[in-house]
Coordinates of C-alpha atoms (C1' of nucleotides) in Angstrom, one line a residue:
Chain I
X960 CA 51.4 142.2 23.7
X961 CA 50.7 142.1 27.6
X962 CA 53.9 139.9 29.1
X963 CA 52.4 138.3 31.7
X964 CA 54.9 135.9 34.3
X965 CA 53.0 133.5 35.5
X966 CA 54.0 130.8 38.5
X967 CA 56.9 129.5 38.0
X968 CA 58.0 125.9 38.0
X969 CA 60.6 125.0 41.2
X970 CA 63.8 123.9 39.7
X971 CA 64.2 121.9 42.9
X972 CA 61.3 119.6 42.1
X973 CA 62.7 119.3 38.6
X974 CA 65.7 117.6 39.8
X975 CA 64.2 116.1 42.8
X976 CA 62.0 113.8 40.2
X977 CA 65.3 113.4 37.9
X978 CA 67.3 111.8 41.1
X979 CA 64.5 109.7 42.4
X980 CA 63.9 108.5 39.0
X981 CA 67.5 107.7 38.6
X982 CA 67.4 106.2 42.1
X983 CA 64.8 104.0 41.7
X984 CA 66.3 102.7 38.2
X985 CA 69.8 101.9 39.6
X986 CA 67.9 100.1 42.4
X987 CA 65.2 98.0 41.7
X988 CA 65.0 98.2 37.6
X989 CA 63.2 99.4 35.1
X990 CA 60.0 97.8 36.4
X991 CA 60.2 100.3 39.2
X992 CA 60.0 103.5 37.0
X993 CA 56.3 105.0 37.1
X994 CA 54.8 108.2 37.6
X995 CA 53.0 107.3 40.5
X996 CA 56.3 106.1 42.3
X997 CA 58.4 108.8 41.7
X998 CA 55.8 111.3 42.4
X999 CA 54.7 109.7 45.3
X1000 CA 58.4 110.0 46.8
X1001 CA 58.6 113.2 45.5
X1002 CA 55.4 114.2 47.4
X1003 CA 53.5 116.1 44.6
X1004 CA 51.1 114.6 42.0
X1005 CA 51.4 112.7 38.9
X1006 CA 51.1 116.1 37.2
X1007 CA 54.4 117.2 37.4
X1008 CA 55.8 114.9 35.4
X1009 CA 54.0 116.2 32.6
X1010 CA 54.2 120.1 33.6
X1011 CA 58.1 119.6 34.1
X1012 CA 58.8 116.4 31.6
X1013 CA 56.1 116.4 29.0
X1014 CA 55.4 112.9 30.1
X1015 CA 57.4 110.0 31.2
X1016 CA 59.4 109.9 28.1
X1017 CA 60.6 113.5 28.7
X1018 CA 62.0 112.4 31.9
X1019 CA 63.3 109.5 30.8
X1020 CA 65.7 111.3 28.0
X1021 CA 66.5 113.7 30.5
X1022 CA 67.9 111.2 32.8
X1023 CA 69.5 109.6 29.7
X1024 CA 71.2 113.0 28.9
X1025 CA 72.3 113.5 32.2
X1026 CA 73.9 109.5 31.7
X1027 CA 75.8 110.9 28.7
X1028 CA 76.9 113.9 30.1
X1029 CA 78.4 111.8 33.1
X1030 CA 80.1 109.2 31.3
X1031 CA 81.6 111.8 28.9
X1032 CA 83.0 113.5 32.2
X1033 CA 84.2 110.2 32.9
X1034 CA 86.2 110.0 29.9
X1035 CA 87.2 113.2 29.8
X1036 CA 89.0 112.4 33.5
X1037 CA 91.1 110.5 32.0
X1038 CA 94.7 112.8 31.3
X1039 CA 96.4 112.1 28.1
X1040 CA 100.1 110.8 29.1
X1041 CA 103.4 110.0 27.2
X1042 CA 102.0 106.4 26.9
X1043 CA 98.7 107.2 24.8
X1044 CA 98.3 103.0 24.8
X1045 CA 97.9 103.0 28.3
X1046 CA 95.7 106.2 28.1
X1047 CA 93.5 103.9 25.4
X1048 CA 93.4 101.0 28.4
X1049 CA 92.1 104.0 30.8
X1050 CA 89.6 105.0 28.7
X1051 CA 88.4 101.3 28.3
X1052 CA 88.2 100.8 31.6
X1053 CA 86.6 104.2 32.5
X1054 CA 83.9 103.4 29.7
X1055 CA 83.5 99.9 31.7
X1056 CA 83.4 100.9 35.6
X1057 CA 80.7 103.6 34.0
X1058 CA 78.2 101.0 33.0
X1059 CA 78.6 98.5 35.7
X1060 CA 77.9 101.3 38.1
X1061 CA 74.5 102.2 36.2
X1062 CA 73.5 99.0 34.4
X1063 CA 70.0 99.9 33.7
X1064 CA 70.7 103.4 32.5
X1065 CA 73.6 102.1 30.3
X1066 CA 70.8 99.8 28.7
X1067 CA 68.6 102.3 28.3
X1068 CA 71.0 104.6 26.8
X1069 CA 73.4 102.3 24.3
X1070 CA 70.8 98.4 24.6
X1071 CA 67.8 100.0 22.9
X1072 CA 65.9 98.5 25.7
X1073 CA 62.5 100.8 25.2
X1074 CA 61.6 102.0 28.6
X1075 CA 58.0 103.1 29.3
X1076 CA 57.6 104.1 25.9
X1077 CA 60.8 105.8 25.5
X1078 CA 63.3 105.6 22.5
X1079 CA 66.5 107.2 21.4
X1080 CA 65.6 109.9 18.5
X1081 CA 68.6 110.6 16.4
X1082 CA 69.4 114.0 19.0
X1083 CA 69.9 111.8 21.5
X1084 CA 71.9 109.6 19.9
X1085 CA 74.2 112.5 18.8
X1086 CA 75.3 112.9 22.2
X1087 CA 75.9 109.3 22.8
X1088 CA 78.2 109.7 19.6
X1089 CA 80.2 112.4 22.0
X1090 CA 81.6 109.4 23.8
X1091 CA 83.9 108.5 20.4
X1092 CA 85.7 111.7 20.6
X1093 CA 87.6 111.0 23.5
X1094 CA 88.7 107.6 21.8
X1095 CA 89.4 109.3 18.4
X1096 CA 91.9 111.9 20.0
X1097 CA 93.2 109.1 22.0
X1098 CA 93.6 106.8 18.8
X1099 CA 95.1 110.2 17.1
X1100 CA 97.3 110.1 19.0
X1101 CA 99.0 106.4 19.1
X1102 CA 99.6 107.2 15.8
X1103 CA 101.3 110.3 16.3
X1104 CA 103.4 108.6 19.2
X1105 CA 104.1 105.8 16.3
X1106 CA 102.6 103.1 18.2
X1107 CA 99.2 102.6 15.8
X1108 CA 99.6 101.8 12.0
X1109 CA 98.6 105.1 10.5
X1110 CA 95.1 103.7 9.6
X1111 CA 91.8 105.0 9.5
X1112 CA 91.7 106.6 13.2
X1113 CA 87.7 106.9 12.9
X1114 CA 87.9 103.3 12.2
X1115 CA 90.1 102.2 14.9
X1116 CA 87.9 104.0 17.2
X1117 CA 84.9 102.7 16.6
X1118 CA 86.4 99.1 16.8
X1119 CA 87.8 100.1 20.2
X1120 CA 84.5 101.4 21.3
X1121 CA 82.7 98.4 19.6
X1122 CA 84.4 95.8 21.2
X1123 CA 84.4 97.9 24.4
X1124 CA 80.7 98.0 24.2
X1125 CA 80.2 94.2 23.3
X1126 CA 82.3 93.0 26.2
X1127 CA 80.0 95.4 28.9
X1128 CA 76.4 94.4 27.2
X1129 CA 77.4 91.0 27.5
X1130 CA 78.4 91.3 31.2
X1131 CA 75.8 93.0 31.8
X1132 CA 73.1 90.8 30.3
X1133 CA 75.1 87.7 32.1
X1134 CA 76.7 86.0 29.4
X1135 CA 80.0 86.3 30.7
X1136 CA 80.2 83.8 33.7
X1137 CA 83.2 83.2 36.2
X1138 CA 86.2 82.5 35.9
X1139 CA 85.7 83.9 32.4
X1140 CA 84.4 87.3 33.6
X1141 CA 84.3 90.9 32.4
X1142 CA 87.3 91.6 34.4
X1143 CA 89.8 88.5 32.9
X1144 CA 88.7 89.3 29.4
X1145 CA 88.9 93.0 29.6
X1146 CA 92.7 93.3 28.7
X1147 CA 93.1 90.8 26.1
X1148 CA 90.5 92.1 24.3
X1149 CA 91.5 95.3 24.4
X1150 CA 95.2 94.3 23.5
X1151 CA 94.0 92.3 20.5
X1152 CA 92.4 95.1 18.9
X1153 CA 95.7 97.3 19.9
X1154 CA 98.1 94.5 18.2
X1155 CA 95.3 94.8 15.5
X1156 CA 95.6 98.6 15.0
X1157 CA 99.1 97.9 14.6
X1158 CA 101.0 97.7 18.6
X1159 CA 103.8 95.4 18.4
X1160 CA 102.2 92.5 20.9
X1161 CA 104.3 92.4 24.1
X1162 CA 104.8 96.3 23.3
X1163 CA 100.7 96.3 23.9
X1164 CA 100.7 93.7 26.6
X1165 CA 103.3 95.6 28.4
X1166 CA 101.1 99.0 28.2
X1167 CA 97.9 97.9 29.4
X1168 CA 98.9 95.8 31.8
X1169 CA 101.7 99.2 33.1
X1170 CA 98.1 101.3 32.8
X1171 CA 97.1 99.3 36.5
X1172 CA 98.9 101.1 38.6
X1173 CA 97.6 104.4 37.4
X1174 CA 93.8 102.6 37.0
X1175 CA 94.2 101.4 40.8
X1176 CA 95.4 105.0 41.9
X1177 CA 92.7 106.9 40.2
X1178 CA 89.9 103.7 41.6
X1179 CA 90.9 104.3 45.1
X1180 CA 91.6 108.7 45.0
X1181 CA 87.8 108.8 43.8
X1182 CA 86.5 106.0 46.1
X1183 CA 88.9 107.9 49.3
Chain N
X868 CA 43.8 55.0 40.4
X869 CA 41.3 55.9 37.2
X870 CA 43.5 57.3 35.0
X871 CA 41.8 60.5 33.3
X872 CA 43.1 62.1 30.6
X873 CA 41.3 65.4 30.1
X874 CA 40.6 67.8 27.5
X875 CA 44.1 68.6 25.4
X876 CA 45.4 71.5 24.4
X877 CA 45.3 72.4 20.5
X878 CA 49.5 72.3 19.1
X879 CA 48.4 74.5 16.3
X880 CA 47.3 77.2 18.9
X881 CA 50.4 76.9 20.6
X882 CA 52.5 77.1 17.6
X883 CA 49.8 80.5 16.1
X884 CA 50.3 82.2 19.3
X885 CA 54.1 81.9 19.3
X886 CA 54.3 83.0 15.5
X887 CA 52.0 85.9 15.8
X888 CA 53.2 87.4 18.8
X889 CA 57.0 87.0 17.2
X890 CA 55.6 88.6 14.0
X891 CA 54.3 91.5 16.2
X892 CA 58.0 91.8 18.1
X893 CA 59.4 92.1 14.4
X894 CA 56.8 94.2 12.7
X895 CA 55.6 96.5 15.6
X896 CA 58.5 96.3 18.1
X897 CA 57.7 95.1 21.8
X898 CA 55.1 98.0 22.6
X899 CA 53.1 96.1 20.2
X900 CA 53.5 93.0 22.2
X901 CA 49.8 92.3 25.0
X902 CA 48.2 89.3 25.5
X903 CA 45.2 91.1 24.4
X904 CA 47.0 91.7 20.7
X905 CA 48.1 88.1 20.3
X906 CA 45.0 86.5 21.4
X907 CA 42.8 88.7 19.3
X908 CA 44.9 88.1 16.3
X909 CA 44.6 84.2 17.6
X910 CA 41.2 84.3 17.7
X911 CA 41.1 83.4 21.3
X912 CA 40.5 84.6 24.9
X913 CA 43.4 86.2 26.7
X914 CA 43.7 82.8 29.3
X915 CA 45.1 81.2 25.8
X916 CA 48.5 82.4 27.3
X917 CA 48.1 81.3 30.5
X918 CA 47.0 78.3 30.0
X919 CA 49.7 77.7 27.0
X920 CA 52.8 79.7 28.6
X921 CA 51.8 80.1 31.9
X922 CA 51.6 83.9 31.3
X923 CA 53.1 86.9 29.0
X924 CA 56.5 85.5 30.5
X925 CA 56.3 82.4 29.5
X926 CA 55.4 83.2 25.9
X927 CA 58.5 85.4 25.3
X928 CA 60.7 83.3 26.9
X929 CA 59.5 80.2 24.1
X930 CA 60.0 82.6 21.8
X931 CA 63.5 83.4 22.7
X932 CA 64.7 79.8 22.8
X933 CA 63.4 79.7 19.3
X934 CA 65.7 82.7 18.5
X935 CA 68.1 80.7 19.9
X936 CA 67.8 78.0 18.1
X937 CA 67.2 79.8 14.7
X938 CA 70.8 81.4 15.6
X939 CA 72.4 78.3 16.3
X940 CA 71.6 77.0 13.2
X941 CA 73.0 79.8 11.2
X942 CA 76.0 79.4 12.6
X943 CA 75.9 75.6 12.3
X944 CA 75.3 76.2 9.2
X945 CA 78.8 77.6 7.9
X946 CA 80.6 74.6 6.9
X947 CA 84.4 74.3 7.9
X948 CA 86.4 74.9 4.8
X949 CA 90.4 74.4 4.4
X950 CA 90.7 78.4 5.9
X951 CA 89.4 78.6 8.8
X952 CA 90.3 82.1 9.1
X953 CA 87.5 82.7 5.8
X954 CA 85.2 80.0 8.1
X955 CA 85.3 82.9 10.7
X956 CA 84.3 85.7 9.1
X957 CA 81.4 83.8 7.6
X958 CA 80.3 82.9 11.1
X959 CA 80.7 86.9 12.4
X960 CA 78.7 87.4 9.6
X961 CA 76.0 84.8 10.2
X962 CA 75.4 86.4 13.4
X963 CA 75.1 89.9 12.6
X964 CA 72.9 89.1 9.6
X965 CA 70.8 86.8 12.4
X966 CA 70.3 89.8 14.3
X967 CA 69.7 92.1 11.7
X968 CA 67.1 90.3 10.4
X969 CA 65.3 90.1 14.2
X970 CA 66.5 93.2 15.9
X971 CA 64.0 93.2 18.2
X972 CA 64.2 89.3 19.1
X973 CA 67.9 90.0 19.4
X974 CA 67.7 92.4 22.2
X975 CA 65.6 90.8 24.3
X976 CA 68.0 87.3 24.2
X977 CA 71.0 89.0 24.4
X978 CA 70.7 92.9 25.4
X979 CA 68.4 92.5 28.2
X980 CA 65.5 94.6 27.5
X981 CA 63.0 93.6 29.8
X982 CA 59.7 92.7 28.2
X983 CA 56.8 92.7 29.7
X984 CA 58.0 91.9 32.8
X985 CA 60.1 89.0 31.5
X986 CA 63.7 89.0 32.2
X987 CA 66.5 85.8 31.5
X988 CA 67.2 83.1 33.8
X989 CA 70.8 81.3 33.8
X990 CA 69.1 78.6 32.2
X991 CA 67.7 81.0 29.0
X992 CA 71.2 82.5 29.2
X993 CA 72.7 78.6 29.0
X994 CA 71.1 78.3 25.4
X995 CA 72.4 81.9 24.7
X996 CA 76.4 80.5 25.2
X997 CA 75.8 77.8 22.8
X998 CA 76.5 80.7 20.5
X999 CA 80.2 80.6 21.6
X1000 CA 80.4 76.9 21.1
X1001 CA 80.8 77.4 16.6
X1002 CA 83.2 80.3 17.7
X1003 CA 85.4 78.2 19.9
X1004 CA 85.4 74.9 17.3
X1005 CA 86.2 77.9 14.9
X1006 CA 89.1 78.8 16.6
X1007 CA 90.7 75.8 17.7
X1008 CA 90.4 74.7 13.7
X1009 CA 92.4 78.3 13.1
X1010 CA 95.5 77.1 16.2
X1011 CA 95.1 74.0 14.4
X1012 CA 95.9 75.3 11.3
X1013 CA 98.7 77.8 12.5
X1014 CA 97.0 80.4 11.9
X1015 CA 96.5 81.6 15.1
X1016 CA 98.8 82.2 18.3
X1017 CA 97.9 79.4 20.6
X1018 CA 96.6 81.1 22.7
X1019 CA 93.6 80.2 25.1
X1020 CA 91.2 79.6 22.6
X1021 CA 88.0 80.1 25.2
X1022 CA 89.0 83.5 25.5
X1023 CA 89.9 84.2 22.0
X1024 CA 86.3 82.8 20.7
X1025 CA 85.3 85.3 24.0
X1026 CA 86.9 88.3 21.9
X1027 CA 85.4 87.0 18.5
X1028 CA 81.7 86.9 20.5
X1029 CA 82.3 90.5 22.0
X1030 CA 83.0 92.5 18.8
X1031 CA 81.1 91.1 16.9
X1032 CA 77.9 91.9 19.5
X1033 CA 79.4 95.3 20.2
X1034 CA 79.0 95.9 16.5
X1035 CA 75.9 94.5 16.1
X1036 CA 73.8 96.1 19.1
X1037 CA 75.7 99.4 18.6
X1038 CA 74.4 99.1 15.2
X1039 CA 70.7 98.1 16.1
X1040 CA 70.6 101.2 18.4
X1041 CA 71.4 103.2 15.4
X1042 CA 74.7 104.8 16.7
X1043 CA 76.8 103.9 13.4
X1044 CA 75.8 106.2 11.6
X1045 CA 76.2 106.1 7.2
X1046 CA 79.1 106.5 5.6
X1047 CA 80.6 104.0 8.8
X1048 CA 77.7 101.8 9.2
X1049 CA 78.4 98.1 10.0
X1050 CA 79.2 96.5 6.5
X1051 CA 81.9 99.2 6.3
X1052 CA 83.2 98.2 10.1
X1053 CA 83.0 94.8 10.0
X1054 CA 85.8 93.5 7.9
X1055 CA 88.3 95.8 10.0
X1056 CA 86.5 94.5 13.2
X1057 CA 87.1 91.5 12.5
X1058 CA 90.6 91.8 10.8
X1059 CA 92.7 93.4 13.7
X1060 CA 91.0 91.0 16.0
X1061 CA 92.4 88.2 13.7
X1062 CA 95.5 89.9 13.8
X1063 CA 95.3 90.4 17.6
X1064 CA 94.8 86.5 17.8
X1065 CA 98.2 86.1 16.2
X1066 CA 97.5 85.7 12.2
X1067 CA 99.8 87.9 10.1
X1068 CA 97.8 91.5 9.4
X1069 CA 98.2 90.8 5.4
X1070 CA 97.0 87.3 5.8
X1071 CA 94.2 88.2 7.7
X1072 CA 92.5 90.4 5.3
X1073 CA 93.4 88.5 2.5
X1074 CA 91.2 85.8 3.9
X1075 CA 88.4 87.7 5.0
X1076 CA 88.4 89.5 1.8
X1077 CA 87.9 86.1 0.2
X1078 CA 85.1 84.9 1.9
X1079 CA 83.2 87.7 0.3
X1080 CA 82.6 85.6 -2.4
X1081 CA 81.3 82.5 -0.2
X1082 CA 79.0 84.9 1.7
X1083 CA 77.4 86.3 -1.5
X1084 CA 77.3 82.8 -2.8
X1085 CA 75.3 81.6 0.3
X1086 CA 72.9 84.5 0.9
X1087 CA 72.0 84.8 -2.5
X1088 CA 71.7 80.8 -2.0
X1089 CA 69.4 81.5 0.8
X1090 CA 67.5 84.0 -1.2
X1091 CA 66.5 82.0 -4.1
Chain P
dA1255 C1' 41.9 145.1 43.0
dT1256 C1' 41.4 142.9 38.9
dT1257 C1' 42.9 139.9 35.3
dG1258 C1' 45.5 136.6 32.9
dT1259 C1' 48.4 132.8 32.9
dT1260 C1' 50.3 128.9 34.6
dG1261 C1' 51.4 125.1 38.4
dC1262 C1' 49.5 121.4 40.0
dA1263 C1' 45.9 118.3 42.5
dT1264 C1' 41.9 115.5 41.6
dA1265 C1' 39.5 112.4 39.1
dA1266 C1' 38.8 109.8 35.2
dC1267 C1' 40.0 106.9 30.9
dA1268 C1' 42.0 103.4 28.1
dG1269 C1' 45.1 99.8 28.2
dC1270 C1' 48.1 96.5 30.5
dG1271 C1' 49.1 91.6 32.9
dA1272 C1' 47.0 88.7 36.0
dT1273 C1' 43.3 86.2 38.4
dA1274 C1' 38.8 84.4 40.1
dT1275 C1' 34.7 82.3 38.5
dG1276 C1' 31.7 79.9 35.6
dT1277 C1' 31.0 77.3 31.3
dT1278 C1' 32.2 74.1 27.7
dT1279 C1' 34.4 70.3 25.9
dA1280 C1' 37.2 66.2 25.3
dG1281 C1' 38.5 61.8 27.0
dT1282 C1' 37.8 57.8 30.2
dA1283 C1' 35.3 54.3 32.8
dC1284 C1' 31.5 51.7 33.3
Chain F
dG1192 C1' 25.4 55.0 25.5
dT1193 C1' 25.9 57.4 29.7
dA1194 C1' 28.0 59.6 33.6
dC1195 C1' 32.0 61.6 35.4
dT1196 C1' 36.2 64.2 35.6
dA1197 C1' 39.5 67.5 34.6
dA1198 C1' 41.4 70.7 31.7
dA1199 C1' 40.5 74.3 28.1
dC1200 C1' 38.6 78.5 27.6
dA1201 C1' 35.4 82.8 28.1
dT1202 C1' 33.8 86.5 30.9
dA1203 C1' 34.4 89.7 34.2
dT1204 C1' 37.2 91.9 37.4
dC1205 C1' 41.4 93.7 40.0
dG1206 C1' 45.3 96.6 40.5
dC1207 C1' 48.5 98.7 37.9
dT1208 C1' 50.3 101.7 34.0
dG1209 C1' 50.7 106.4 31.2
dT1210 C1' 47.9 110.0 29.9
dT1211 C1' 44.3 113.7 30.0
dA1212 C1' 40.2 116.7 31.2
dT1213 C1' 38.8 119.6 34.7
dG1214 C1' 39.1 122.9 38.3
dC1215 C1' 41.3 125.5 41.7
dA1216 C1' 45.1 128.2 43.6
dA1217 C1' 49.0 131.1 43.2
dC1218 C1' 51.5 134.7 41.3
dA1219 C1' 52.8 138.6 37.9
dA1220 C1' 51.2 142.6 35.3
dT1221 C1' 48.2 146.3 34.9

DNA sequence: ATTGTTGCATAACAGCGATATGTTTAGTAC
DNA sequence: GTACTAAACATATCGCTGTTATGCAACAAT
């Protein structure tokens, strides 16, 4: 039983070929992403994809991981106030401004688009299911508050995060053209499903459209 | 001036290669899909493509206009009855059983996955809105009716096209997961966004509840 | 100093879409 | 019926992809 420590991998090359992958996905596509690329930038051979990654579709979930692991820190940003409503709208928005910032990686990670070979296995999918929490606790408590009908809350999540998630893949694949765009149809969607879980109508109107102010002020704190 | 017509292409060929490369997208996924898969399984050279489609593009982008049309004519289908509301559901319904039945087809017309280099143009996406134009007629038939605010029925039908797609691609990447899988979602789905649109909550799912009997009526219809 | 284990570069392989080149074939003109 | 033309199509090839076999270099343990 001799324990012999061999070289060791450099963690800085690990993330060096995570980053220029992610680089090169956010900007020029998906058509971009090859071994020879990123290791070329990365100045080392095609090798250490598969020393560090296994193969292209080990670097691939990582940089899908590290997606899901933003965007929940995204959600998570978002403070739980005495108008959980206008929390909900937050949390829409949050979940929005995350994928138009990384398109591609939002496909990859939610669209199913196979990418070099890679696909979601059901791990991977559990921590994309991470992203409902936030929405459950958030849906939890509208009811509490009284503002929800005391309805399924797993339910009312998922049709928050459903809709949610149909209004972004359609932006994002380009169905949604001016004037009718992601922006203009972002609130009353997300107010019809509220008056659907059971928000008085102006009383949800008034919410989201209250939850700008804070939206605009937390937009500008992380752009300043 | 002599006026030559040459050597013509064979319609059958055309019409083989479209069905067995769309039966390889639904059987094998779009790994599966090479020119050097279809044309084997043709019986012909790889140029058969490029001299039918231009190239691999060209190909899946006949085959998405067919999954365009195929969809349109689901939805055409559903006849308007005196409840529009019941009319509605039948229509989300059309559309998610549409794409269930071609996931893979699905994603590349409306989730963007890029295949094999092919990616949609405005025009592709112009087919893909003709999908809103049931939901909107739909609609209007439910203002008509009073059964819905009267509202701006463009963006209602908007809100009907998101949630329903949100459901159905967050269901073809396998992230609603059994007991809450997308028969179980889609009546609420569709419910509070009825109610959101102004029908009265009880009315709603009274109406959608009685279209059950319609949809089984049609599907087993469409079976036998 | 020797040895064992691993990082990683080089070179190669199978497969991909696309293309250049040559052959075959169908349709017209005479 | 024959010659001609232009497109269909096959073959071979190119540059690219992910992946792998091979070999060498580097480092830890003894």
């Amino acid at each position: 039983m001799s324990k012999v420590s061999p070289r060791r991998t450099d963690p800085r090359t690990h993330t060096a070929l995570i980053e220029i992958a992610a680089a090169l996905l956010a900007t020029e596509g998906p058509q971009a992403l090859s071994t020879r690329r990123i290791t070329a930038e990365a100045g080392t051979s095609t090798m250490a994809v598969y020393t560090y990654f296994g193969g292209m579709s080990g670097l691939v979930r990582q940089m899908v991981h590290e997606g899901f692991q933003r965007l929940q820190g995204h959600l998570t940003a978002v403070r739980s106030t005495f108008d959980p409503v206008a929390d909900m709208a937050l949390l829409g928005r949050a979940y929005r401004m995350n994928a138009l910032a990384n398109p591609h990686l939002y496909s990859v990670m939610f669209g199913g688009a196979s990418l070099s070979g890679f696909s979601l296995t059901d791990d991977d999918r559990q921590h994309g299911r991470y992203t409902l929490t936030s929405v459950v606790e958030c849906v939890a408590n509208c009811v509490a508050a009284g503002r929800f009908a005391d309805a399924d809350v797993a339910h009312v999540a998922h049709q928050m995060w459903m809709a949610t998630h149909g209004l972004v893949t359609l932006e994002l694949g380009g169905y949604l053209a001016a004037p009718l765009d992601g922006e203009a149809l972002f609130d009353p969607q997300l107010v019809a499903l509220m008056v659907g879980a059971g928000d008085r109508p102006d009383a949800a109107a008034r919410s989201v459209r209250a939850s700008r102010r804070r939206i605009e002020r937390e937009l500008t704190a992380q752009a300043g």
